[in-house]
Tab-separated table of N, CA and C in Angstrom:
chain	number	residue	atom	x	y	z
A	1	UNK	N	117.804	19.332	-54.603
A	1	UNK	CA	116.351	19.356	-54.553
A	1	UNK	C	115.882	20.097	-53.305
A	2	UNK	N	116.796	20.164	-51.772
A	2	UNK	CA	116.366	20.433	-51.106
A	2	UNK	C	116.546	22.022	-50.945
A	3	UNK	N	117.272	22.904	-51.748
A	3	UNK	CA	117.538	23.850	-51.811
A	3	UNK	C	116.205	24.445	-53.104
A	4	UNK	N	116.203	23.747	-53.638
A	4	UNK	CA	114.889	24.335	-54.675
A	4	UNK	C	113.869	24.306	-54.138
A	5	UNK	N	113.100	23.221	-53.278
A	5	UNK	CA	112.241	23.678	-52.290
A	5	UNK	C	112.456	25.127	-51.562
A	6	UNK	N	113.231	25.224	-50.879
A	6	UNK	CA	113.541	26.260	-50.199
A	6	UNK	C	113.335	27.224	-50.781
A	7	UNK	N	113.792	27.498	-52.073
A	7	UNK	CA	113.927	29.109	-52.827
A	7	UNK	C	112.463	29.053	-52.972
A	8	UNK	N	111.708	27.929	-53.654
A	8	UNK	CA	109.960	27.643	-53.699
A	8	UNK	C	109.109	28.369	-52.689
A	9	UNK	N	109.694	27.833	-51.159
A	9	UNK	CA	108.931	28.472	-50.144
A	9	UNK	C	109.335	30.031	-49.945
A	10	UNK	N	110.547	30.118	-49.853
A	10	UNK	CA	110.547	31.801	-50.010
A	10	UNK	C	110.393	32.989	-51.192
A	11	UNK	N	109.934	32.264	-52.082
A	11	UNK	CA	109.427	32.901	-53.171
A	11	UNK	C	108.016	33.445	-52.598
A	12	UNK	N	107.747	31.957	-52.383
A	12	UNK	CA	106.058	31.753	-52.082
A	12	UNK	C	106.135	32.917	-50.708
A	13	UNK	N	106.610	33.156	-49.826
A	13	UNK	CA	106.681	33.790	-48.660
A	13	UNK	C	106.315	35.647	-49.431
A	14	UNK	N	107.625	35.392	-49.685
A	14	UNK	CA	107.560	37.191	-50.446
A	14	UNK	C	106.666	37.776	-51.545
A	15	UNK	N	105.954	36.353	-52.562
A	15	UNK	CA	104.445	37.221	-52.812
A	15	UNK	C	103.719	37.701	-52.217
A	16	UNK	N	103.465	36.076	-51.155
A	16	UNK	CA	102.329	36.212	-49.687
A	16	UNK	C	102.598	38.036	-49.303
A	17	UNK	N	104.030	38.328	-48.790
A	17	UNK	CA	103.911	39.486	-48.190
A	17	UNK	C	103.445	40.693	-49.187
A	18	UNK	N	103.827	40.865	-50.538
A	18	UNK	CA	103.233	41.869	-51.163
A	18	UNK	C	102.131	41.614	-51.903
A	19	UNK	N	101.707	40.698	-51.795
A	19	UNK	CA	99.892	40.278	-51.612
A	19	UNK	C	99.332	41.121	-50.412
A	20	UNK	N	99.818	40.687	-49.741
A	20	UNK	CA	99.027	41.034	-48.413
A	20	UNK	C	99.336	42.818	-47.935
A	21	UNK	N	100.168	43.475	-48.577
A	21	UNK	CA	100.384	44.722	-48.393
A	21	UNK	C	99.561	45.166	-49.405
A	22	UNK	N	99.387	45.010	-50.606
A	22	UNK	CA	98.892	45.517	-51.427
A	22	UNK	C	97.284	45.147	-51.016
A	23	UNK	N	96.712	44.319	-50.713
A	23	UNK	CA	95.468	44.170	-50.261
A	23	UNK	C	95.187	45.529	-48.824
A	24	UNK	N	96.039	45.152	-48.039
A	24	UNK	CA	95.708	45.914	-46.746
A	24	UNK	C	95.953	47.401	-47.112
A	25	UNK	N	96.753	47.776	-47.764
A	25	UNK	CA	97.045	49.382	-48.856
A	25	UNK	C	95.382	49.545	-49.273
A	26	UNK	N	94.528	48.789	-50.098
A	26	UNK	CA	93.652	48.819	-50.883
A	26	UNK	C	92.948	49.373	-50.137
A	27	UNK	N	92.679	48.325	-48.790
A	27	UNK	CA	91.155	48.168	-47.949
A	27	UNK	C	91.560	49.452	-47.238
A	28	UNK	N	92.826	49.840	-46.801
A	28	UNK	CA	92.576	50.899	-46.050
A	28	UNK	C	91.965	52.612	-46.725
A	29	UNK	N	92.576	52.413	-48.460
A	29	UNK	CA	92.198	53.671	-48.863
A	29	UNK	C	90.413	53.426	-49.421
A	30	UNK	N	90.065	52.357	-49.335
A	30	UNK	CA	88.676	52.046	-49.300
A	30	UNK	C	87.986	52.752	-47.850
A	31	UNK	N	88.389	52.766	-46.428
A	31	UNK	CA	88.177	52.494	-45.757
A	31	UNK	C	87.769	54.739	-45.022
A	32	UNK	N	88.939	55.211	-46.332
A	32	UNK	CA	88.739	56.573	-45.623
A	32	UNK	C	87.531	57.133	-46.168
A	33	UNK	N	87.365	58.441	-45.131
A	33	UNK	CA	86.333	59.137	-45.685
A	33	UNK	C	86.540	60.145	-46.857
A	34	UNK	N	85.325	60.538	-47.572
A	34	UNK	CA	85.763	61.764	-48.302
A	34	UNK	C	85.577	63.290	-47.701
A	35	UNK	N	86.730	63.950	-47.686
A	35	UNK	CA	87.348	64.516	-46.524
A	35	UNK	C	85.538	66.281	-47.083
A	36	UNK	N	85.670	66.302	-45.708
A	36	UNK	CA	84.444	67.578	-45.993
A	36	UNK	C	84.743	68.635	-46.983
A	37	UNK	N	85.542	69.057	-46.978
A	37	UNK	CA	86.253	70.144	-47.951
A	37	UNK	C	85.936	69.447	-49.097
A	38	UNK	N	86.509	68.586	-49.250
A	38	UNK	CA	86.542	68.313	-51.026
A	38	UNK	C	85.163	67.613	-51.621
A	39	UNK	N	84.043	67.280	-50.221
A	39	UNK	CA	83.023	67.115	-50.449
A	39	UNK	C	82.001	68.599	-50.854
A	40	UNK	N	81.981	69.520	-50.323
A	40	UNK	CA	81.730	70.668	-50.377
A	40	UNK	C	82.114	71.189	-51.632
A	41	UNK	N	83.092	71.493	-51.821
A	41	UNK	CA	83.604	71.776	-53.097
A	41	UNK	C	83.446	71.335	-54.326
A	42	UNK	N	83.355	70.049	-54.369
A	42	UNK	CA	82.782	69.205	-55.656
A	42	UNK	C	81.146	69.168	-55.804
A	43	UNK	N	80.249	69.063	-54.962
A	43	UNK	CA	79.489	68.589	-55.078
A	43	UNK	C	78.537	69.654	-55.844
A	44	UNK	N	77.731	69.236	-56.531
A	44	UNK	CA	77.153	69.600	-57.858
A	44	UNK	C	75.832	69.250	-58.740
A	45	UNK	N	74.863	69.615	-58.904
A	45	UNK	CA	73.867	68.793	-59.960
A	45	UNK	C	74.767	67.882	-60.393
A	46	UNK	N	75.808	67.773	-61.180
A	46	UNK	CA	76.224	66.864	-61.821
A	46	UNK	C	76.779	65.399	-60.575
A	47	UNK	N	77.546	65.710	-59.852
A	47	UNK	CA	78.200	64.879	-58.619
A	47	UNK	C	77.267	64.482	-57.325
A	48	UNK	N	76.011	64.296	-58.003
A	48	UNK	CA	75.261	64.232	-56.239
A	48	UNK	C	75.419	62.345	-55.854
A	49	UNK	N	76.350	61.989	-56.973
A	49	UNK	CA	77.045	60.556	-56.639
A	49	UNK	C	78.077	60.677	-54.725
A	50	UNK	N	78.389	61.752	-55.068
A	50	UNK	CA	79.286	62.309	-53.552
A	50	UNK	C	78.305	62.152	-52.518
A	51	UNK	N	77.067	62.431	-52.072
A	51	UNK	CA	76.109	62.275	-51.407
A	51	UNK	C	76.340	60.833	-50.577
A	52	UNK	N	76.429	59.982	-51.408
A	52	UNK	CA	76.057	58.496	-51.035
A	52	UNK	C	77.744	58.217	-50.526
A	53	UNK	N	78.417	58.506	-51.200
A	53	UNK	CA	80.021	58.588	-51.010
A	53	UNK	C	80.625	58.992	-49.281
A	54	UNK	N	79.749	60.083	-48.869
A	54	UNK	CA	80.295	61.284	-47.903
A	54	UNK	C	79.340	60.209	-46.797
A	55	UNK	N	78.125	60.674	-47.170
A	55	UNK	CA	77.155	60.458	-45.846
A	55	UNK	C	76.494	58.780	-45.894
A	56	UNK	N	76.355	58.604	-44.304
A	56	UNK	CA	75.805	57.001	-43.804
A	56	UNK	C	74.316	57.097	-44.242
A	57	UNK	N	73.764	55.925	-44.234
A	57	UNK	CA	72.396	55.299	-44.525
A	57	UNK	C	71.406	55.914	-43.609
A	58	UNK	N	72.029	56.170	-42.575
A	58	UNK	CA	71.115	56.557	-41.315
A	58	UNK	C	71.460	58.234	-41.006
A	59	UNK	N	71.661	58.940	-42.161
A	59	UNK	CA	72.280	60.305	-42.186
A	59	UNK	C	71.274	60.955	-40.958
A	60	UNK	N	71.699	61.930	-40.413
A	60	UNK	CA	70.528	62.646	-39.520
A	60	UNK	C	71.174	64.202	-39.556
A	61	UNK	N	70.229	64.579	-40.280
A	61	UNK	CA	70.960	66.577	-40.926
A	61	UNK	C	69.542	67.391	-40.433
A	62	UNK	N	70.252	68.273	-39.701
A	62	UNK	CA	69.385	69.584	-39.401
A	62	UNK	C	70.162	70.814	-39.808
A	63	UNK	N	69.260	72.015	-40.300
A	63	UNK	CA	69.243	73.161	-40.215
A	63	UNK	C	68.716	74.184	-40.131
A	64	UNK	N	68.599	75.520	-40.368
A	64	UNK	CA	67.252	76.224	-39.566
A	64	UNK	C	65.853	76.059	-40.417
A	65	UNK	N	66.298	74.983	-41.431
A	65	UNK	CA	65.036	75.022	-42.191
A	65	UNK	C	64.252	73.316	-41.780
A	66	UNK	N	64.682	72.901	-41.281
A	66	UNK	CA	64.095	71.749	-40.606
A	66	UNK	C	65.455	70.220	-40.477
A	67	UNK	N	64.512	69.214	-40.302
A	67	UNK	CA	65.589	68.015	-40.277
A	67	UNK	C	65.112	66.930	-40.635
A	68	UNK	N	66.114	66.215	-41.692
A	68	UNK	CA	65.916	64.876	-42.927
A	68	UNK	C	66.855	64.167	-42.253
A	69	UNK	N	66.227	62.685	-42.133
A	69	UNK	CA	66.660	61.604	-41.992
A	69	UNK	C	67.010	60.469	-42.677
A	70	UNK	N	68.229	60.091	-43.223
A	70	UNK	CA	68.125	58.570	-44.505
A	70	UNK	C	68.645	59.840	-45.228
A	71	UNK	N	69.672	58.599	-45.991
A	71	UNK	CA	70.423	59.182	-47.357
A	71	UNK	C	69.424	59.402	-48.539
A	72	UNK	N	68.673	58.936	-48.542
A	72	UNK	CA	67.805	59.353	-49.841
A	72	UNK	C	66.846	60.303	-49.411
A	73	UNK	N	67.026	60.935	-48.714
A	73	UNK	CA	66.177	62.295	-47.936
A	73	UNK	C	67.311	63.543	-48.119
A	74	UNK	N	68.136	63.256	-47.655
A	74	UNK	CA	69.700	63.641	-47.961
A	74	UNK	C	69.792	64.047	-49.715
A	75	UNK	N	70.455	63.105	-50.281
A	75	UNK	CA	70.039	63.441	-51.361
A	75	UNK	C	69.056	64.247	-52.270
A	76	UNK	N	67.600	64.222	-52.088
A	76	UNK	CA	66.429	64.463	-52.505
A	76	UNK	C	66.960	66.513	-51.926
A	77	UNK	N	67.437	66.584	-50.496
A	77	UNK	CA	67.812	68.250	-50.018
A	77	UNK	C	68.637	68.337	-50.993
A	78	UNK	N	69.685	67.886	-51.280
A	78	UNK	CA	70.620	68.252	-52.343
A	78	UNK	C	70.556	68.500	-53.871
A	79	UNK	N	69.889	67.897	-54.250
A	79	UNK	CA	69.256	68.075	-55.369
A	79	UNK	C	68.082	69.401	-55.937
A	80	UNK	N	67.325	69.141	-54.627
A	80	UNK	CA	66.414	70.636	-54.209
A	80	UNK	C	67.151	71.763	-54.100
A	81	UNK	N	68.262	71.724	-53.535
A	81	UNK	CA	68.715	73.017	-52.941
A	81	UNK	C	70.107	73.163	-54.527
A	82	UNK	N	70.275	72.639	-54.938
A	82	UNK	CA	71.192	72.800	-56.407
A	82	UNK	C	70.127	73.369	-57.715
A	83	UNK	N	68.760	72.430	-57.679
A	83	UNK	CA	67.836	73.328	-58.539
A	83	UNK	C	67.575	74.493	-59.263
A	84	UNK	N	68.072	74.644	-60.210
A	84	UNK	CA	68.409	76.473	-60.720
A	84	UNK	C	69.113	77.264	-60.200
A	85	UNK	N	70.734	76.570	-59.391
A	85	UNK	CA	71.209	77.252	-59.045
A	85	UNK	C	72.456	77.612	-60.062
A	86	UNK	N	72.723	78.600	-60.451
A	86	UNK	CA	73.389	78.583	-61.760
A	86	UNK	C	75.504	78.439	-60.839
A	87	UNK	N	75.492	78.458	-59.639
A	87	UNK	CA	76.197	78.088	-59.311
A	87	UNK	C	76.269	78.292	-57.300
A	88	UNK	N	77.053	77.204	-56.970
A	88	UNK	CA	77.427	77.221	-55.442
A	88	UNK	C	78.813	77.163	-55.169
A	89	UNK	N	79.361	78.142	-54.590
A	89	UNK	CA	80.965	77.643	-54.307
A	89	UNK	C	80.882	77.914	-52.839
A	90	UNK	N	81.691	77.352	-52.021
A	90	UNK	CA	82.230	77.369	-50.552
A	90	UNK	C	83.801	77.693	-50.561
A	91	UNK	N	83.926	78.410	-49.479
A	91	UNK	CA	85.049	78.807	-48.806
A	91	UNK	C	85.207	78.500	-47.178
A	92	UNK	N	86.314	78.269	-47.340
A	92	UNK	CA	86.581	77.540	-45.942
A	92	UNK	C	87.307	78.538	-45.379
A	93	UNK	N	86.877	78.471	-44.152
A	93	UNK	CA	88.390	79.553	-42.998
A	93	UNK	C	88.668	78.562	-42.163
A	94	UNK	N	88.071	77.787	-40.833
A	94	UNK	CA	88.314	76.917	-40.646
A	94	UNK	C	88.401	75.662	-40.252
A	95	UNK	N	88.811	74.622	-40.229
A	95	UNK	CA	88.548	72.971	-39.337
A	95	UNK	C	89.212	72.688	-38.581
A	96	UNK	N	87.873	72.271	-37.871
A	96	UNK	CA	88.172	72.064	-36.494
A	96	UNK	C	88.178	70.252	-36.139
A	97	UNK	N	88.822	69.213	-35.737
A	97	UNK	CA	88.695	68.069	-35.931
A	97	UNK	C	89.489	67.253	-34.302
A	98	UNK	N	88.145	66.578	-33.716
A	98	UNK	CA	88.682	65.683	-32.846
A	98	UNK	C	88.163	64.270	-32.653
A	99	UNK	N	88.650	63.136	-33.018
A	99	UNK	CA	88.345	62.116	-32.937
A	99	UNK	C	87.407	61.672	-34.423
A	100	UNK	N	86.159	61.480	-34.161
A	100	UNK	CA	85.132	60.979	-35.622
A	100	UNK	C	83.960	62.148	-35.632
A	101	UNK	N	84.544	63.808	-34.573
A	101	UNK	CA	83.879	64.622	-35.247
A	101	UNK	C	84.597	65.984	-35.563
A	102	UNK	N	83.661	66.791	-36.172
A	102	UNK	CA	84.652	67.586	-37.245
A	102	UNK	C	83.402	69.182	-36.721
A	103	UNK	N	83.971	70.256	-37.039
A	103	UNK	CA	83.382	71.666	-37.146
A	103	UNK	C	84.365	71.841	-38.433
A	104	UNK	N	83.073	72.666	-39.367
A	104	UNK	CA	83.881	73.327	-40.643
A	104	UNK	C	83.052	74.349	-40.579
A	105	UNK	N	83.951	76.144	-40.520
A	105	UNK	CA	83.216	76.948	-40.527
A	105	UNK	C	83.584	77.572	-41.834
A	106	UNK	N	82.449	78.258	-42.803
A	106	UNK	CA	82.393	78.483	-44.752
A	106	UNK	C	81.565	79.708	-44.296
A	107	UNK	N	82.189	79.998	-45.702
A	107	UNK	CA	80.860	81.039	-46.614
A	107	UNK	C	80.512	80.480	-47.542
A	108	UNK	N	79.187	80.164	-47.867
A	108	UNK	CA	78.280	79.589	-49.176
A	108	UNK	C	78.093	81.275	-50.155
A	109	UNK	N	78.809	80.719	-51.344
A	109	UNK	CA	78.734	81.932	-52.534
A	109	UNK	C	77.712	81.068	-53.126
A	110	UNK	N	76.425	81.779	-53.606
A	110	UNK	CA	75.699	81.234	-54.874
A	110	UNK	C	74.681	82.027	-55.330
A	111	UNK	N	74.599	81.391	-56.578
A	111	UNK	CA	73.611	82.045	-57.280
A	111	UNK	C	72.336	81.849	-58.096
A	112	UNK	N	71.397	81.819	-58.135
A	112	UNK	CA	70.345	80.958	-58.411
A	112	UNK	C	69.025	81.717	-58.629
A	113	UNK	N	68.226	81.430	-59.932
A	113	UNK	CA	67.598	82.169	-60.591
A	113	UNK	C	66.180	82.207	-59.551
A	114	UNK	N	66.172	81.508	-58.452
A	114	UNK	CA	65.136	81.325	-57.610
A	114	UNK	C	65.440	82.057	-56.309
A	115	UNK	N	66.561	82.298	-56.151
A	115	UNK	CA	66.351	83.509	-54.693
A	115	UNK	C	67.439	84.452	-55.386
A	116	UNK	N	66.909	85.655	-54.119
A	116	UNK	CA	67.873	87.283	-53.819
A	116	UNK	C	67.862	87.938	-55.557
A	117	UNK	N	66.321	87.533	-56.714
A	117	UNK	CA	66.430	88.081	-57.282
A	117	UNK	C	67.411	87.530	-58.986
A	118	UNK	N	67.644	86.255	-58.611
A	118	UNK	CA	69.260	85.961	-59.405
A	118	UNK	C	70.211	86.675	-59.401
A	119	UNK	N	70.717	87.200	-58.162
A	119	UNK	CA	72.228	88.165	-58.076
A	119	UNK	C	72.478	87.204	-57.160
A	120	UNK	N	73.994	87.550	-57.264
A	120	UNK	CA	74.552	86.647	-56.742
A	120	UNK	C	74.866	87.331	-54.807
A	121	UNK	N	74.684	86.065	-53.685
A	121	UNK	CA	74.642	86.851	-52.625
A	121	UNK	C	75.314	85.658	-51.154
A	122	UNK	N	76.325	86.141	-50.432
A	122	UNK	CA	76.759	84.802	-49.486
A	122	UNK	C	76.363	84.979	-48.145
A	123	UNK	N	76.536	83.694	-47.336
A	123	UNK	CA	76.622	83.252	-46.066
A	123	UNK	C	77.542	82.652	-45.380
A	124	UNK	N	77.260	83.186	-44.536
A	124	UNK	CA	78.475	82.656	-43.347
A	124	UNK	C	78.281	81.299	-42.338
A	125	UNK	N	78.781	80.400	-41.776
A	125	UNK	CA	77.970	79.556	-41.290
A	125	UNK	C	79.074	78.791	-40.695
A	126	UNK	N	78.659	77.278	-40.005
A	126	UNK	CA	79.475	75.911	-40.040
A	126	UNK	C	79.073	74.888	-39.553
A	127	UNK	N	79.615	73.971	-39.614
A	127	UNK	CA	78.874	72.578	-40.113
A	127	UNK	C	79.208	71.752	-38.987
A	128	UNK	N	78.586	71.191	-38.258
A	128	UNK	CA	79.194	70.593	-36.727
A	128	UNK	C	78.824	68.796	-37.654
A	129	UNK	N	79.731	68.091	-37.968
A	129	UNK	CA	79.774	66.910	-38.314
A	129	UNK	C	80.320	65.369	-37.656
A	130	UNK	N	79.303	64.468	-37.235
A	130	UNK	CA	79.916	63.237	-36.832
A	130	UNK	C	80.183	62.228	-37.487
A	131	UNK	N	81.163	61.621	-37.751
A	131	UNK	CA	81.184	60.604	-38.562
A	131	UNK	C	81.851	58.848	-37.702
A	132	UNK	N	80.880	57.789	-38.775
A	132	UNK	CA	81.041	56.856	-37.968
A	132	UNK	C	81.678	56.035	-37.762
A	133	UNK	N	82.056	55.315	-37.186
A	133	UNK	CA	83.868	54.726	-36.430
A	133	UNK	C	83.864	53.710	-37.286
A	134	UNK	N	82.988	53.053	-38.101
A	134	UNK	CA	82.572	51.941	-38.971
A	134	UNK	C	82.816	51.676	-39.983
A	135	UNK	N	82.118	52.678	-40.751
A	135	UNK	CA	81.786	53.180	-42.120
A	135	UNK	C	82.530	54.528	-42.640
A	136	UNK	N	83.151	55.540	-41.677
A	136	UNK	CA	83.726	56.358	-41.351
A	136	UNK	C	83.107	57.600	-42.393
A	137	UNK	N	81.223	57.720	-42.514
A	137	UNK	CA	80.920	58.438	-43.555
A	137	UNK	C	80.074	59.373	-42.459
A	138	UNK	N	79.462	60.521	-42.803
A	138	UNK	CA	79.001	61.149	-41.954
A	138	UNK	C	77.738	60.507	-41.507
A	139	UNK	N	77.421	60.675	-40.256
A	139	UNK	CA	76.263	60.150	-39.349
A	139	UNK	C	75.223	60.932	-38.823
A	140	UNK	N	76.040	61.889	-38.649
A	140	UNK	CA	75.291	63.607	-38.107
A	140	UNK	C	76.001	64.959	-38.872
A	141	UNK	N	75.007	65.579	-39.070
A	141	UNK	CA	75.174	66.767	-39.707
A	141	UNK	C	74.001	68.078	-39.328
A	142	UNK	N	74.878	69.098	-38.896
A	142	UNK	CA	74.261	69.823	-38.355
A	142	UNK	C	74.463	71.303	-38.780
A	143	UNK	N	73.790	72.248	-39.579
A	143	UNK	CA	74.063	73.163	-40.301
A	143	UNK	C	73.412	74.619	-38.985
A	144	UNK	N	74.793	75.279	-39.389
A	144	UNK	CA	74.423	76.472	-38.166
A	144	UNK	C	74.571	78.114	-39.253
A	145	UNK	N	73.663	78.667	-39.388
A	145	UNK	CA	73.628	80.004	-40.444
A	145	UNK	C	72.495	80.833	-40.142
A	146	UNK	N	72.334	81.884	-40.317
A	146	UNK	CA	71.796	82.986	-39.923
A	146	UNK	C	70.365	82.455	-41.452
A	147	UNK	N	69.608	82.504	-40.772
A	147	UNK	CA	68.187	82.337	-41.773
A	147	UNK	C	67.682	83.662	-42.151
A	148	UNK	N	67.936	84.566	-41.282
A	148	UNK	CA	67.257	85.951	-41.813
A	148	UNK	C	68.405	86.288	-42.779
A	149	UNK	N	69.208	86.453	-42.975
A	149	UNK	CA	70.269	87.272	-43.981
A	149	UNK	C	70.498	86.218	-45.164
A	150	UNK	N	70.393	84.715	-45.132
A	150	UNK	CA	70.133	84.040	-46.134
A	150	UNK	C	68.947	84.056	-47.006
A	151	UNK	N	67.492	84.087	-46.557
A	151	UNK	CA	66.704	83.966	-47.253
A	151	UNK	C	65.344	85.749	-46.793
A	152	UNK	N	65.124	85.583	-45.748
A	152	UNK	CA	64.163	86.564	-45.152
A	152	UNK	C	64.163	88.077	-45.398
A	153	UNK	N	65.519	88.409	-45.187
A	153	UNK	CA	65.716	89.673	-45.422
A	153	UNK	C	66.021	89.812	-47.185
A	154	UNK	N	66.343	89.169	-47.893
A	154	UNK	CA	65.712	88.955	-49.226
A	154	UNK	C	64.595	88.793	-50.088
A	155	UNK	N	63.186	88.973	-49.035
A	155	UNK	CA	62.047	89.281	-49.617
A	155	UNK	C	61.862	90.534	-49.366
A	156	UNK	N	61.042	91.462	-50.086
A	156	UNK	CA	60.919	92.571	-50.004
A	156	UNK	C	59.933	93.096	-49.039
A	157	UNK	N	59.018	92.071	-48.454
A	157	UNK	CA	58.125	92.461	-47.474
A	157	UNK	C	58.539	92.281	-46.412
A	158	UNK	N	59.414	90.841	-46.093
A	158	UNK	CA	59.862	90.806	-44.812
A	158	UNK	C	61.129	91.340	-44.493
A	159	UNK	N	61.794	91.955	-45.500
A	159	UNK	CA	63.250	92.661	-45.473
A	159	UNK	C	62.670	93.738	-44.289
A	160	UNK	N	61.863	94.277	-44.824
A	160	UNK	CA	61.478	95.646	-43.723
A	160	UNK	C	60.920	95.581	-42.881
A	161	UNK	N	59.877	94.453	-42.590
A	161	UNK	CA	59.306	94.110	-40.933
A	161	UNK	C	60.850	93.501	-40.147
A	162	UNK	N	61.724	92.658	-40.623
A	162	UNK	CA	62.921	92.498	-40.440
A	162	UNK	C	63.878	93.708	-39.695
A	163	UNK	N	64.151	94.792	-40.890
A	163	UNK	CA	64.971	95.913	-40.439
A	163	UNK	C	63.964	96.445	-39.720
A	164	UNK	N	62.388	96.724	-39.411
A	164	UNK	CA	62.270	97.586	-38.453
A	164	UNK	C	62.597	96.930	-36.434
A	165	UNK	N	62.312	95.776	-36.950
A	165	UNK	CA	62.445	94.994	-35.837
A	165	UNK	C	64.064	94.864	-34.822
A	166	UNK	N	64.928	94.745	-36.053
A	166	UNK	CA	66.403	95.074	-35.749
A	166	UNK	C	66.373	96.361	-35.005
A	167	UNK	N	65.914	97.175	-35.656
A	167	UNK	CA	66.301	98.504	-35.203
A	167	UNK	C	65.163	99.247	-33.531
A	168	UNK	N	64.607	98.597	-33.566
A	168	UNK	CA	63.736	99.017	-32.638
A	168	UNK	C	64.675	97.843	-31.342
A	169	UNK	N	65.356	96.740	-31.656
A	169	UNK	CA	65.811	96.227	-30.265
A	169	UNK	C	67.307	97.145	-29.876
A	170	UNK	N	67.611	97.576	-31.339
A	170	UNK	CA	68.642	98.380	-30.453
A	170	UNK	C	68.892	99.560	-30.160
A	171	UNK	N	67.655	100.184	-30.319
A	171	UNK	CA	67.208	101.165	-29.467
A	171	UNK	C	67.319	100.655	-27.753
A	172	UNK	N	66.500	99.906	-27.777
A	172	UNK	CA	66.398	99.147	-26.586
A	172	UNK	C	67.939	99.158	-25.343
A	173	UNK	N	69.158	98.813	-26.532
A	173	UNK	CA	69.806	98.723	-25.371
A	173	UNK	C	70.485	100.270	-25.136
C-alpha cells in the first residue's frame, strides 16, 4: 500500500510538471508581440483585426500628416488610409532593435484609385517604434517619409511650385 501511494504522488508530481509547462509555454506565446514585419505585411481592409493585435490602448502615432491618439483613432487612420486602395505592399531593408524599441526602415508600394492618378507609385521611409514592457504591443509610433514626393508633388499644381522651388535652392548653393 505504501508503495502505491508513492507511484500516486509521483504520478501526481509529473502531470503537475507538464501542466505547468504547458500552461507557462501558452502564457508566454500569448505574451509576444506581433512582430512589425508581419504586421505590415498582412495588414489589409480585410485584417484591420491586426490593429488591436499590434498596437496598446493608449497608441500615440505621428506622421507628417498629423498625430492620433487611442487605438480606435488608430484604427479609424487605417481604415482611411486602405480606402480605395486597390493595393499596399511594404518592403523592408532594415531593423533596427534595442530593448522594447524598434526602427524599421520600408518602401510603401501602393496603389489607389484616390492618389498619383491610380498608377501605381512608392516611398521610402521608417518607423521609429516603442513597445510596452507590459503588454508588449506598440505604445509609440512614429512615421518618418518625405510628404512632398508622397503626396504634393503628385498634384499637378503643386508639382511645379514644388520643382520650381527645388530648383531655385540649388542654384543657391
Amino acid at each position: 500500500m505504501h508503495l502505491t501511494h508513492h507511484k500516486k504522488i509521483k504520478n501526481f508530481i509529473k502531470v503537475l510538471f507538464v501542466a505547468t509547462f504547458i500552461l507557462q509555454t501558452s502564457w508566454g506565446m500569448a505574451q509576444e508581440k506581433l512582430d512589425s514585419k508581419e504586421f505590415f505585411s498582412k495588414l489589409s481592409p480585410k485584417t484591420m483585426n491586426l490593429v488591436e493585435e499590434f498596437y496598446d490602448e493608449k497608441i500615440l502615432f505621428q506622421d507628417p500628416l498629423g498625430k492620433i491618439s487611442g487605438l480606435k483613432a488608430m484604427k479609424d487612420y487605417y481604415s482611411h488610409l486602405y480606402e480605395g486602395a486597390e493595393y499596399v505592399h511594404f518592403e523592408f531593408d532594415r531593423q533596427l532593435k534595442s530593448g522594447n524599441e524598434e526602427v524599421l526602415f520600408w518602401k510603401m508600394t501602393l496603389k489607389s484609385k484616390n492618389l498619383n492618378s491610380g498608377k501605381e507609385y512608392s516611398v521610402t521611409g521608417n518607423s521609429h517604434m516603442i513597445f510596452s514592457t507590459q503588454s508588449h504591443k506598440c505604445v509609440y509610433h512614429r512615421d518618418y517619409f518625405d510628404m512632398g514626393s508622397f503626396v504634393y508633388e503628385r498634384i499637378p499644381f503643386l508639382k511645379n511650385i514644388i520643382h520650381f522651388v527645388k530648383g531655385k535652392m540649388k542654384e543657391k548653393k
